[in-house]
PDB file of N, CA and C in Angstrom:
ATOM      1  N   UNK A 218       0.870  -1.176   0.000  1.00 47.00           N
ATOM      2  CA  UNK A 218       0.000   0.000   0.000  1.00 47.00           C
ATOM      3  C   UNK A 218       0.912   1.232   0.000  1.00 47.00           C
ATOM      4  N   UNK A 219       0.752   1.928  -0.859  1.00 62.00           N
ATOM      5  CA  UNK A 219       1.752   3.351  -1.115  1.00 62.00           C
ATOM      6  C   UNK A 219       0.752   4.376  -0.318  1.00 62.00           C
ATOM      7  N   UNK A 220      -0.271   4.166   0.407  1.00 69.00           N
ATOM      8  CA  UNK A 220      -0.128   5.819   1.353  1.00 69.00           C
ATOM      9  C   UNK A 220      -0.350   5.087   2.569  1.00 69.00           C
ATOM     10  N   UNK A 221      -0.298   5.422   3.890  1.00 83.00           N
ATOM     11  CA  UNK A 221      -0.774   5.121   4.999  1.00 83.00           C
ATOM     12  C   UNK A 221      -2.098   5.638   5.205  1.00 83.00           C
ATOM     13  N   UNK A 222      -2.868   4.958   6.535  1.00 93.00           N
ATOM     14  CA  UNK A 222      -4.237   5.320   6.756  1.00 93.00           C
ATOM     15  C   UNK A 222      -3.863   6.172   7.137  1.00 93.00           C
ATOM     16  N   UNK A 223      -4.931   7.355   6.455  1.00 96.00           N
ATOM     17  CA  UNK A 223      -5.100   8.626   7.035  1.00 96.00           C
ATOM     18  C   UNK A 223      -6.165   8.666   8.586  1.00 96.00           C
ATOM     19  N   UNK A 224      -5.303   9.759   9.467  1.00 95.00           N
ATOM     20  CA  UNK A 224      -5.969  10.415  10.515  1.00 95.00           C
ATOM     21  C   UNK A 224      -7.491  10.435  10.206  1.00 95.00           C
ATOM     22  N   UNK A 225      -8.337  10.893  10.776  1.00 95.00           N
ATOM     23  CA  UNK A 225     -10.026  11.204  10.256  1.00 95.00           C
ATOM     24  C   UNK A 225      -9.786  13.040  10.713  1.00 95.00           C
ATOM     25  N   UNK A 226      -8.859  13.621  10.772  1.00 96.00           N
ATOM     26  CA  UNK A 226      -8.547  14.848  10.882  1.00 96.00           C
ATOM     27  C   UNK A 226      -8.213  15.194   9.465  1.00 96.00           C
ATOM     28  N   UNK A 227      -7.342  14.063   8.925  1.00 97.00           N
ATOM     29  CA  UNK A 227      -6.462  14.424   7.833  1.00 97.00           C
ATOM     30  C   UNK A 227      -7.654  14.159   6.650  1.00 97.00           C
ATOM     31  N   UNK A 228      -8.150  13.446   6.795  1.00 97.00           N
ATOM     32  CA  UNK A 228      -9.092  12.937   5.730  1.00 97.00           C
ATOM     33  C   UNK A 228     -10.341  14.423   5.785  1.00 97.00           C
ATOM     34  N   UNK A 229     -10.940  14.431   6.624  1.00 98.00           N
ATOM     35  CA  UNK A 229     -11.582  15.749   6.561  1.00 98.00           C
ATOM     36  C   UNK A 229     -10.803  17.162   5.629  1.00 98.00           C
ATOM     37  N   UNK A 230      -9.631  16.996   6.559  1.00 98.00           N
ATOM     38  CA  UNK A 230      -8.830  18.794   5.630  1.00 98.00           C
ATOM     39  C   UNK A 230      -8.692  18.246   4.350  1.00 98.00           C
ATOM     40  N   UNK A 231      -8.217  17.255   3.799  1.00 98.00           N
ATOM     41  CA  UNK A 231      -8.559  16.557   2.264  1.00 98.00           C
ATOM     42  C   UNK A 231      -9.638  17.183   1.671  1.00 98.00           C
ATOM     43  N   UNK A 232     -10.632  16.836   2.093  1.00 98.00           N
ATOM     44  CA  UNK A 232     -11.767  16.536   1.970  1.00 98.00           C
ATOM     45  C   UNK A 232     -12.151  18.022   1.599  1.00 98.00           C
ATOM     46  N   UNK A 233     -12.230  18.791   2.313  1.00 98.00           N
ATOM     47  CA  UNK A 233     -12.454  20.476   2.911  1.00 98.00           C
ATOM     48  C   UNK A 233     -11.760  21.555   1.855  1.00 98.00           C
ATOM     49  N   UNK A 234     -10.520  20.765   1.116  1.00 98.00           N
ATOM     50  CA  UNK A 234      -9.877  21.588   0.124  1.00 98.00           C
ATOM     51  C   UNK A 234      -9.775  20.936  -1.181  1.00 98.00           C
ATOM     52  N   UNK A 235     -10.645  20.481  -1.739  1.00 98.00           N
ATOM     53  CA  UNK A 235     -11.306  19.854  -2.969  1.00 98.00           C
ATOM     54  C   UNK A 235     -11.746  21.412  -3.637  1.00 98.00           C
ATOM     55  N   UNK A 236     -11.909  22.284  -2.964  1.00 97.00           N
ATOM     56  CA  UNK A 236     -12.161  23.889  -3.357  1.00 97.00           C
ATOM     57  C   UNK A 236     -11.179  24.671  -2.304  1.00 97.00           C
ATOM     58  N   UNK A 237     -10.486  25.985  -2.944  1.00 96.00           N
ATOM     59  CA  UNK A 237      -9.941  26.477  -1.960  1.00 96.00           C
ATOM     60  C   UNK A 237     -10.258  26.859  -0.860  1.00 96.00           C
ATOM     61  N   UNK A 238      -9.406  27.074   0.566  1.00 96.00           N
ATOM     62  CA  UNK A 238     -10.119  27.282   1.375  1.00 96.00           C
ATOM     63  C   UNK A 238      -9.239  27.714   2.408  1.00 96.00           C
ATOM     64  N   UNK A 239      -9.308  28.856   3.145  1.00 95.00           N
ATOM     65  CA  UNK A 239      -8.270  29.372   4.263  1.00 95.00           C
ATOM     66  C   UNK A 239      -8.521  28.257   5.465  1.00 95.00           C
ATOM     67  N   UNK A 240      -7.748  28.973   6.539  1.00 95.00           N
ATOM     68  CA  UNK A 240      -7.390  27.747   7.557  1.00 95.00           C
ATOM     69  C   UNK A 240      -9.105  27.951   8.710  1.00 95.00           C
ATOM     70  N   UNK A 241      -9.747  29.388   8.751  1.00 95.00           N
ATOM     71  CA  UNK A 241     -10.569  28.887   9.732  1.00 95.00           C
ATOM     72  C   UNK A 241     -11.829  28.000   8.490  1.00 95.00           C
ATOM     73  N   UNK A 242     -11.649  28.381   7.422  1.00 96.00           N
ATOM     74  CA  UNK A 242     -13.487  28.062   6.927  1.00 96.00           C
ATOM     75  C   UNK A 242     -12.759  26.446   6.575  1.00 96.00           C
ATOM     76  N   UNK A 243     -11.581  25.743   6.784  1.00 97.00           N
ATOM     77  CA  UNK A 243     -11.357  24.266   7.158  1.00 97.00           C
ATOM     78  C   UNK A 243     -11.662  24.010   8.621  1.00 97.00           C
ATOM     79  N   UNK A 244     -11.360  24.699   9.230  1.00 97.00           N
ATOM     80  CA  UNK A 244     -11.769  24.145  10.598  1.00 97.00           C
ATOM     81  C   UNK A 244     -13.765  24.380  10.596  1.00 97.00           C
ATOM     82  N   UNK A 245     -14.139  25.498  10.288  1.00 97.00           N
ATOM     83  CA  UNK A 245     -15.587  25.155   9.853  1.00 97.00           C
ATOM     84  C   UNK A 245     -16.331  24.080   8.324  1.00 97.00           C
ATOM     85  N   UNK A 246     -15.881  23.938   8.176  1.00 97.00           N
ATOM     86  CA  UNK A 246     -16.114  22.723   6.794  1.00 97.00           C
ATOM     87  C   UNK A 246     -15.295  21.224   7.880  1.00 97.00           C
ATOM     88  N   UNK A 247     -14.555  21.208   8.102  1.00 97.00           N
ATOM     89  CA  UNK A 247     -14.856  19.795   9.080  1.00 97.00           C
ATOM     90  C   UNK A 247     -15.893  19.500   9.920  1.00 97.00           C
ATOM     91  N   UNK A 248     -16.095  20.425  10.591  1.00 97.00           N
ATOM     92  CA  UNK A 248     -16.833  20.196  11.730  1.00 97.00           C
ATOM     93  C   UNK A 248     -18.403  20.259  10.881  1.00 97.00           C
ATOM     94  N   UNK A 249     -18.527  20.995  10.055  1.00 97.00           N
ATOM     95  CA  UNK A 249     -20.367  20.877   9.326  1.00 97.00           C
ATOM     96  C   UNK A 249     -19.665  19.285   8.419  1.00 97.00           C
ATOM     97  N   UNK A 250     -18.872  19.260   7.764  1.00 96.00           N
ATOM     98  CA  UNK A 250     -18.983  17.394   7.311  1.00 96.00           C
ATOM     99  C   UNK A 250     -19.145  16.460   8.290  1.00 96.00           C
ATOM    100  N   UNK A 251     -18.570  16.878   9.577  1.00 96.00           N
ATOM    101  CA  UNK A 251     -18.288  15.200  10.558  1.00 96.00           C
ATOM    102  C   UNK A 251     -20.020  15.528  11.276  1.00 96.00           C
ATOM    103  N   UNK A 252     -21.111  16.652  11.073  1.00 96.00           N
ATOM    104  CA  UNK A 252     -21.790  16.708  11.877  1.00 96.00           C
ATOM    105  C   UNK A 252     -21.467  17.299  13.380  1.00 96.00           C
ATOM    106  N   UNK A 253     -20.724  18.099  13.560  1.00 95.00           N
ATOM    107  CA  UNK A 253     -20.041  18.507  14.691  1.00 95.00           C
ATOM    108  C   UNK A 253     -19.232  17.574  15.793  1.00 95.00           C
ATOM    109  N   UNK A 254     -19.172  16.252  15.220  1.00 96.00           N
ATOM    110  CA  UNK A 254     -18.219  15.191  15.673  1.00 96.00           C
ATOM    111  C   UNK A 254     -16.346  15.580  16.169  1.00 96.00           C
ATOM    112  N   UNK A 255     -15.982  16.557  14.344  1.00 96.00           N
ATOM    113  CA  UNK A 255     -14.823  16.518  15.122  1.00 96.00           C
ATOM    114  C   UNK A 255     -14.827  17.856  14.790  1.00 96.00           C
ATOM    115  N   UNK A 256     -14.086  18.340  15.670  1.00 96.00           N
ATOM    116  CA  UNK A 256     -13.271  19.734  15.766  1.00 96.00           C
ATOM    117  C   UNK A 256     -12.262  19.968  15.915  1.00 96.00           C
ATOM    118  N   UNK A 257     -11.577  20.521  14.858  1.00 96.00           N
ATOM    119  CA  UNK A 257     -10.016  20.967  14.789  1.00 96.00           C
ATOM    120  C   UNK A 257      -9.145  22.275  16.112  1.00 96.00           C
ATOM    121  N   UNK A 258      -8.527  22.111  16.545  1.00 95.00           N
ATOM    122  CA  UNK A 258      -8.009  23.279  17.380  1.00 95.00           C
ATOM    123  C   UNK A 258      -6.943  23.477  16.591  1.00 95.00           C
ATOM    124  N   UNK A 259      -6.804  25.006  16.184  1.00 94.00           N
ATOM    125  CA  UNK A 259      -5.764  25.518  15.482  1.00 94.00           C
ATOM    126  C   UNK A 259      -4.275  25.083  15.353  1.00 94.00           C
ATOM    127  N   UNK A 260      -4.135  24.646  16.416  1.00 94.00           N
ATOM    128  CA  UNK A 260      -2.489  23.742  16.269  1.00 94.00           C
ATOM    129  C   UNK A 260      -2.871  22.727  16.161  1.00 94.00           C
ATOM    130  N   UNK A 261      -3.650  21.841  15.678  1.00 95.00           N
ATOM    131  CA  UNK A 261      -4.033  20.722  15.183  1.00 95.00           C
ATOM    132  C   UNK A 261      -3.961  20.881  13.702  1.00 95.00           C
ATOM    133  N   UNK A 262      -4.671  21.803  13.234  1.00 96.00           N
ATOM    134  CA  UNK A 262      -5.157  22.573  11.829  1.00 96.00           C
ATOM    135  C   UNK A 262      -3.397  22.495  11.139  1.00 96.00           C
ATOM    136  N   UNK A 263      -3.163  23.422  11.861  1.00 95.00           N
ATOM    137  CA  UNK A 263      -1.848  24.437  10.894  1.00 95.00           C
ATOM    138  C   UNK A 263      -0.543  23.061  11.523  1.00 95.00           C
ATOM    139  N   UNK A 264      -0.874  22.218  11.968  1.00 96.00           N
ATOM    140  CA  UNK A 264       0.408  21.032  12.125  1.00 96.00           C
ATOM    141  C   UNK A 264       0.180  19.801  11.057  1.00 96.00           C
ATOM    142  N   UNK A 265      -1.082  20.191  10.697  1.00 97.00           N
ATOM    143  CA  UNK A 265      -1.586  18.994   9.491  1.00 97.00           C
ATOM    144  C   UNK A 265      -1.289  19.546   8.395  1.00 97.00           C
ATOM    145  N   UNK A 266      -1.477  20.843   7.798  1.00 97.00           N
ATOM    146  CA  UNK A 266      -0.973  22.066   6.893  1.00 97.00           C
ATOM    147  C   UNK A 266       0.162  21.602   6.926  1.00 97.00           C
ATOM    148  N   UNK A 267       1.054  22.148   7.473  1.00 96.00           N
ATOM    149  CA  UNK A 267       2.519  22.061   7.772  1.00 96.00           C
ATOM    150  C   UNK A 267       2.963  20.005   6.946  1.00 96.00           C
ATOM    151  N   UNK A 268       2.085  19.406   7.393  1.00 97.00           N
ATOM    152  CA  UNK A 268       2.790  18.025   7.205  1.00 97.00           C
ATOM    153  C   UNK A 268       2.770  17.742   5.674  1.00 97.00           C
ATOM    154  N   UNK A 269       1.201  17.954   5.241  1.00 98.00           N
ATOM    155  CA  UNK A 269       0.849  17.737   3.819  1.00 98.00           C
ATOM    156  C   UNK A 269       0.754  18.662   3.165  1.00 98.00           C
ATOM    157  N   UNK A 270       1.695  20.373   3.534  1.00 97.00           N
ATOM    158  CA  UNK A 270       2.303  21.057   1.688  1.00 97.00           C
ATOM    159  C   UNK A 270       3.794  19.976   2.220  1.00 97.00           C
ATOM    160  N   UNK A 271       4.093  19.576   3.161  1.00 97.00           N
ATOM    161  CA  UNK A 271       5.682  18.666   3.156  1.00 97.00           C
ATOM    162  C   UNK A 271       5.550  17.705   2.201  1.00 97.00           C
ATOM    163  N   UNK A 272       4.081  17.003   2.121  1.00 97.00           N
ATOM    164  CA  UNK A 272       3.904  15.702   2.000  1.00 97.00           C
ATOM    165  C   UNK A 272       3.370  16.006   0.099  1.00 97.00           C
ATOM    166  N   UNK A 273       3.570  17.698  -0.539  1.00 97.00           N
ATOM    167  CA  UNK A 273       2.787  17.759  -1.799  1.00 97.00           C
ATOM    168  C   UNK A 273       0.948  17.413  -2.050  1.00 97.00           C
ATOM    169  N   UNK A 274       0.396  17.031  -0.642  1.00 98.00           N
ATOM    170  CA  UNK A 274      -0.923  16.752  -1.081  1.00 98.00           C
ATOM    171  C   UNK A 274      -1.559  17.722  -1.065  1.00 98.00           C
ATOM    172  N   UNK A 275      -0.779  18.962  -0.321  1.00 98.00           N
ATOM    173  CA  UNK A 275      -1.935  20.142  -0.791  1.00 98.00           C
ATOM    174  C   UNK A 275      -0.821  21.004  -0.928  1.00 98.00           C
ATOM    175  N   UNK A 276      -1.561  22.509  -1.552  1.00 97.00           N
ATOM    176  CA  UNK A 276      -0.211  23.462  -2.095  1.00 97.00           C
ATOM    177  C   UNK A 276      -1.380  25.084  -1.178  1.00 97.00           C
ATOM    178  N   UNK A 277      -0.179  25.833  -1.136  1.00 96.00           N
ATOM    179  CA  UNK A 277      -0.773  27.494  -0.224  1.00 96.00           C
ATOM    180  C   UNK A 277      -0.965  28.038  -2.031  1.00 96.00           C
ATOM    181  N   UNK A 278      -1.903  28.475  -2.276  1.00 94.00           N
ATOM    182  CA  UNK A 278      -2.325  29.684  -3.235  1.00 94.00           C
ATOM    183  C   UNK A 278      -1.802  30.811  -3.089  1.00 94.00           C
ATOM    184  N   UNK A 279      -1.185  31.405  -4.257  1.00 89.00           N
ATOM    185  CA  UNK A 279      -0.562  32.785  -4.313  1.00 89.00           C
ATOM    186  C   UNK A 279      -2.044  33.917  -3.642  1.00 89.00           C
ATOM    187  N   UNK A 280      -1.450  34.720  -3.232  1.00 76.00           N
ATOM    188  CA  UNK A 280      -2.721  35.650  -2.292  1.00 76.00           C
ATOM    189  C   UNK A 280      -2.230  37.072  -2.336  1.00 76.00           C
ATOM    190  N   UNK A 281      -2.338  38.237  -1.505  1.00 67.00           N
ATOM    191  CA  UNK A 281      -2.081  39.310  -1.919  1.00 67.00           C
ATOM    192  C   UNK A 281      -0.874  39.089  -0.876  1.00 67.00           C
ATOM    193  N   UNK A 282       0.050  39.828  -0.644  1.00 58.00           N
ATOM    194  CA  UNK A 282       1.140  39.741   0.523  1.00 58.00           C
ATOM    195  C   UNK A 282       0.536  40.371   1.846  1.00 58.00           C
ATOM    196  N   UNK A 283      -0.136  41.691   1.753  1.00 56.00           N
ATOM    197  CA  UNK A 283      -0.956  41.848   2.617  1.00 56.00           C
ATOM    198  C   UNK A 283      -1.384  41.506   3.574  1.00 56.00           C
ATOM    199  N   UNK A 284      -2.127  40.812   3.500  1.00 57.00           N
ATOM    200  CA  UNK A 284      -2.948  39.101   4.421  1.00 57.00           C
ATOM    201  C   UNK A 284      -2.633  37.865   4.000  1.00 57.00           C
ATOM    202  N   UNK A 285      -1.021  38.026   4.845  1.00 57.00           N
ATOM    203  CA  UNK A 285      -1.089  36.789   4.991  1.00 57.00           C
ATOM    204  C   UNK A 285      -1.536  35.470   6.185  1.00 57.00           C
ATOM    205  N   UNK A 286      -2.550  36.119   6.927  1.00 64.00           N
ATOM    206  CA  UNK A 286      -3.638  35.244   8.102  1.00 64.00           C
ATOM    207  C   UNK A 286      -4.512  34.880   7.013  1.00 64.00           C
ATOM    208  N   UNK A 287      -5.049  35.069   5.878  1.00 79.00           N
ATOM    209  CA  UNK A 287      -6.157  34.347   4.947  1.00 79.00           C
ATOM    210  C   UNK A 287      -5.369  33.487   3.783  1.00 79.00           C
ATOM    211  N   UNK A 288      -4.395  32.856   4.404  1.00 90.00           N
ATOM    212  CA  UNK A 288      -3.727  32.386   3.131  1.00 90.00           C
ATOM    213  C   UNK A 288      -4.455  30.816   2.956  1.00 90.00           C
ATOM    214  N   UNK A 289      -4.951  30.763   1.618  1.00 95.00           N
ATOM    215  CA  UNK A 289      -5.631  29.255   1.023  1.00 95.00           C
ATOM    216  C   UNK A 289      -5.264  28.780   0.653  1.00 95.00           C
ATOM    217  N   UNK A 290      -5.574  26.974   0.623  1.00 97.00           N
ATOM    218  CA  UNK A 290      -4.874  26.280   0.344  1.00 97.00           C
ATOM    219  C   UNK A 290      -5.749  25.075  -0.679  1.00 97.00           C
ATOM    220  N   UNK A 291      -4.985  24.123  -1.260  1.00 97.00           N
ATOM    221  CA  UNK A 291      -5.813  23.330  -1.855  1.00 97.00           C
ATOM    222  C   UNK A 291      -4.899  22.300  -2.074  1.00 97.00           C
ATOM    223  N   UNK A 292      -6.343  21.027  -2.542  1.00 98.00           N
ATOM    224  CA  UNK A 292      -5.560  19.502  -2.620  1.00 98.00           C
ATOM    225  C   UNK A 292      -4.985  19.792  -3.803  1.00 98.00           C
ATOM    226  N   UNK A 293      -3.812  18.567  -3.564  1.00 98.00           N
ATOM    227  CA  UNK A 293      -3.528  18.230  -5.347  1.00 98.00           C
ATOM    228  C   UNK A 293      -3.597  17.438  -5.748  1.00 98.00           C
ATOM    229  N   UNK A 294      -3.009  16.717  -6.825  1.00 98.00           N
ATOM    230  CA  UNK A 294      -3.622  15.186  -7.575  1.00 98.00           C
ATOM    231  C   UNK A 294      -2.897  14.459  -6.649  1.00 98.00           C
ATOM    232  N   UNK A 295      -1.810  14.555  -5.898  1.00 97.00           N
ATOM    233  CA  UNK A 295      -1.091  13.499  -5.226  1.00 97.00           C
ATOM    234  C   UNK A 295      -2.206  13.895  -3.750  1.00 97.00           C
ATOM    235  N   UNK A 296      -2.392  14.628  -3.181  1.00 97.00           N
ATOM    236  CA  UNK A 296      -3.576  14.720  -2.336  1.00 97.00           C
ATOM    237  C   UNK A 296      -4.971  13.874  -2.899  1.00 97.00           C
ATOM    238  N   UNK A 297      -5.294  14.158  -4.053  1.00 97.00           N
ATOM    239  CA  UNK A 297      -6.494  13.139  -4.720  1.00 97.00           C
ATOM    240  C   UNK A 297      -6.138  11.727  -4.636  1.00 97.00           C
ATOM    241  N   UNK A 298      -4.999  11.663  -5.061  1.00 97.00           N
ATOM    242  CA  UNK A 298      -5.024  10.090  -4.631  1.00 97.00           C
ATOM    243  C   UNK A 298      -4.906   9.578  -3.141  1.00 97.00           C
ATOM    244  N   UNK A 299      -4.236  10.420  -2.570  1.00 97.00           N
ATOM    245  CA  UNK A 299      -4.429  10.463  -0.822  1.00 97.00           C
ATOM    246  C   UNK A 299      -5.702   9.994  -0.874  1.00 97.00           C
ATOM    247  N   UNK A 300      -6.833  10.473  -1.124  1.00 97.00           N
ATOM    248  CA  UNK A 300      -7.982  10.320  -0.584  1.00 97.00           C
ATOM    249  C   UNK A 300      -8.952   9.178  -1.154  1.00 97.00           C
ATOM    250  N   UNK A 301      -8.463   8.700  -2.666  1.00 97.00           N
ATOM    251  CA  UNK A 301      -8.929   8.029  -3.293  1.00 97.00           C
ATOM    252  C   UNK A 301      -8.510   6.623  -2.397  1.00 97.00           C
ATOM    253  N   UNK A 302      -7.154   6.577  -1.653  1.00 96.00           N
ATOM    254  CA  UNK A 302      -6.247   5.292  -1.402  1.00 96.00           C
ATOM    255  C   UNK A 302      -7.378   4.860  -0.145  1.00 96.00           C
ATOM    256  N   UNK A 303      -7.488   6.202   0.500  1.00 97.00           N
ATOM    257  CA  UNK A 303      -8.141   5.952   1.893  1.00 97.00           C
ATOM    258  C   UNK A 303      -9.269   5.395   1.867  1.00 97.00           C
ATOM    259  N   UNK A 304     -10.340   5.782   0.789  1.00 97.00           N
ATOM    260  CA  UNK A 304     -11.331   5.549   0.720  1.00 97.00           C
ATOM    261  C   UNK A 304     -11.467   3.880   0.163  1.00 97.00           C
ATOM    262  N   UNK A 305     -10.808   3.490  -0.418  1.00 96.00           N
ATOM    263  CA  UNK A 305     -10.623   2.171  -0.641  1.00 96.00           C
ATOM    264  C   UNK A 305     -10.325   1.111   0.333  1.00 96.00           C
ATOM    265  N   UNK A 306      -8.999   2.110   0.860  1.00 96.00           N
ATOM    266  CA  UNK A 306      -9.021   0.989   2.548  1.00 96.00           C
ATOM    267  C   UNK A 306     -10.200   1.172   3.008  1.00 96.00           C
ATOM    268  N   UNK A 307     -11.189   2.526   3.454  1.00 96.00           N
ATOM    269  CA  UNK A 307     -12.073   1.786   4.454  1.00 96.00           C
ATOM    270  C   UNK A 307     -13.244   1.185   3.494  1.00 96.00           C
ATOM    271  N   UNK A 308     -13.435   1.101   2.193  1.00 96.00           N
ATOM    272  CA  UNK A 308     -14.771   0.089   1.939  1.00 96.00           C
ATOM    273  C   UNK A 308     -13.932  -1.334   2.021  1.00 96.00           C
ATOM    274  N   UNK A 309     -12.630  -1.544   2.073  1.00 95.00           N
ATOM    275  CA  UNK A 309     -12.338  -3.122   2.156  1.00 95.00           C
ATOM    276  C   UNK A 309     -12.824  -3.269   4.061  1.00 95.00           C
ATOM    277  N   UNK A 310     -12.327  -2.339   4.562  1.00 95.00           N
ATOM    278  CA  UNK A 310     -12.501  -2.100   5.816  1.00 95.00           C
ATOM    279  C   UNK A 310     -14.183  -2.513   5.910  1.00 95.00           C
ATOM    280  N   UNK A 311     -15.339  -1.770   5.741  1.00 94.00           N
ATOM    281  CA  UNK A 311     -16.491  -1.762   5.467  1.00 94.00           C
ATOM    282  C   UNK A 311     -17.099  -3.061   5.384  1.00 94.00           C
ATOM    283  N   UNK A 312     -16.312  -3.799   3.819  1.00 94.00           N
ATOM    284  CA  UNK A 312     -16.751  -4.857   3.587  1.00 94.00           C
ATOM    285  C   UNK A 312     -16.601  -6.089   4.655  1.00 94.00           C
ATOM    286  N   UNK A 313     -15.134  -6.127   4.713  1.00 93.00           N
ATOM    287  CA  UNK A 313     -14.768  -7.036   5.706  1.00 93.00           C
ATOM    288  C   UNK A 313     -15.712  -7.328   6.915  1.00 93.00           C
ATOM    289  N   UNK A 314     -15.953  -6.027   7.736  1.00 93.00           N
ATOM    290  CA  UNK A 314     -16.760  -6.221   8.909  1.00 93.00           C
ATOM    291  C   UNK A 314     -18.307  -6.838   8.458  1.00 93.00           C
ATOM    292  N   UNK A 315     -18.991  -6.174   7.771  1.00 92.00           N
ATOM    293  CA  UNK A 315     -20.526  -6.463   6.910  1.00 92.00           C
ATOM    294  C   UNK A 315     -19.999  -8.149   7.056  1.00 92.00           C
ATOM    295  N   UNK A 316     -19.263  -8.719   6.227  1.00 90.00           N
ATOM    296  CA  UNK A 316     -19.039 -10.093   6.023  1.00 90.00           C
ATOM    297  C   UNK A 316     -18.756 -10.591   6.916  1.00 90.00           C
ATOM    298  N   UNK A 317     -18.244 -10.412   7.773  1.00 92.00           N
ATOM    299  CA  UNK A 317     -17.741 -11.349   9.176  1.00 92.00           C
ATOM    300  C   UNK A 317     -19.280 -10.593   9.842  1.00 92.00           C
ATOM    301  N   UNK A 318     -19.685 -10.114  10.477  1.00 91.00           N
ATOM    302  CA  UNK A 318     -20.512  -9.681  11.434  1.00 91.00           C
ATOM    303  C   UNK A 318     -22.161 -10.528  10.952  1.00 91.00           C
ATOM    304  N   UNK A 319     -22.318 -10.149   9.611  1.00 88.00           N
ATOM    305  CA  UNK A 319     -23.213 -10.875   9.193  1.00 88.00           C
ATOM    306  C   UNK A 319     -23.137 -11.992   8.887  1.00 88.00           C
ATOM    307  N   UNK A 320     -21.922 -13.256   8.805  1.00 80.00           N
ATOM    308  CA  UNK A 320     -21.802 -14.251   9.210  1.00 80.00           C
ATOM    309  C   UNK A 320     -21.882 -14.660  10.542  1.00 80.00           C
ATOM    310  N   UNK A 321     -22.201 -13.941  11.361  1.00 70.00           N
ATOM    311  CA  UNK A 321     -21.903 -14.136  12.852  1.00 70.00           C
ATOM    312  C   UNK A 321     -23.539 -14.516  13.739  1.00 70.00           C
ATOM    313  N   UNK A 322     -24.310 -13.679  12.518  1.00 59.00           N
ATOM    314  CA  UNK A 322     -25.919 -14.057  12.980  1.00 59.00           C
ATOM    315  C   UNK A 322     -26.743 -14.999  13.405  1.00 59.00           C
TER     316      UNK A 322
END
């Protein structure tokens, strides 16, 4: 397997920058996807930032120099496949349990 399971932090900010998006309206776009399940705290946010522009799955958008507190960011195709990989582990994930659990009846 060429990516590791993603965090459900990491998979959300994925998820959240499929369109650009500064760092608070990701911490609000997680929390309206998970249903208010999860919530990011800003050094949570900007340490996941920090890992994946390291990691190329997402890139900072040129912005005015100005403001740089609204700086946006977005996935990229190596981020798309990030998410494509994940999503595959969990329907094998998915399946697996469905099949054992409902054998279990």
């Amino acid at each position: 397997m060429s990516n590791p399971a993603l965090t459900e932090a990491v998979f959300y900010i994925l998820l959240s920058l499929m369109q650009p998006m500064h760092g608070y309206g990701i911490m609000q776009n997680v929390e309206e996807l998970s249903g208010g399940r999860v919530k990011l705290a800003a050094g949570t946010l900007y340490g996941a930032i920090a890992t994946l522009l390291e990691k190329g799955w997402i890139t900072a958008l040129p912005g005015p120099s100005d403001n740089r507190n609204k700086k946006e960011y977005q996935i990229t195709e190596n981020g798309k496949q990030a998410v494509q990989s994940e999503l595959l582990r969990l329907q094998e994930l998915l399946n697996n349990g469905k099949r054992i659990t409902e054998g279990l009846k």
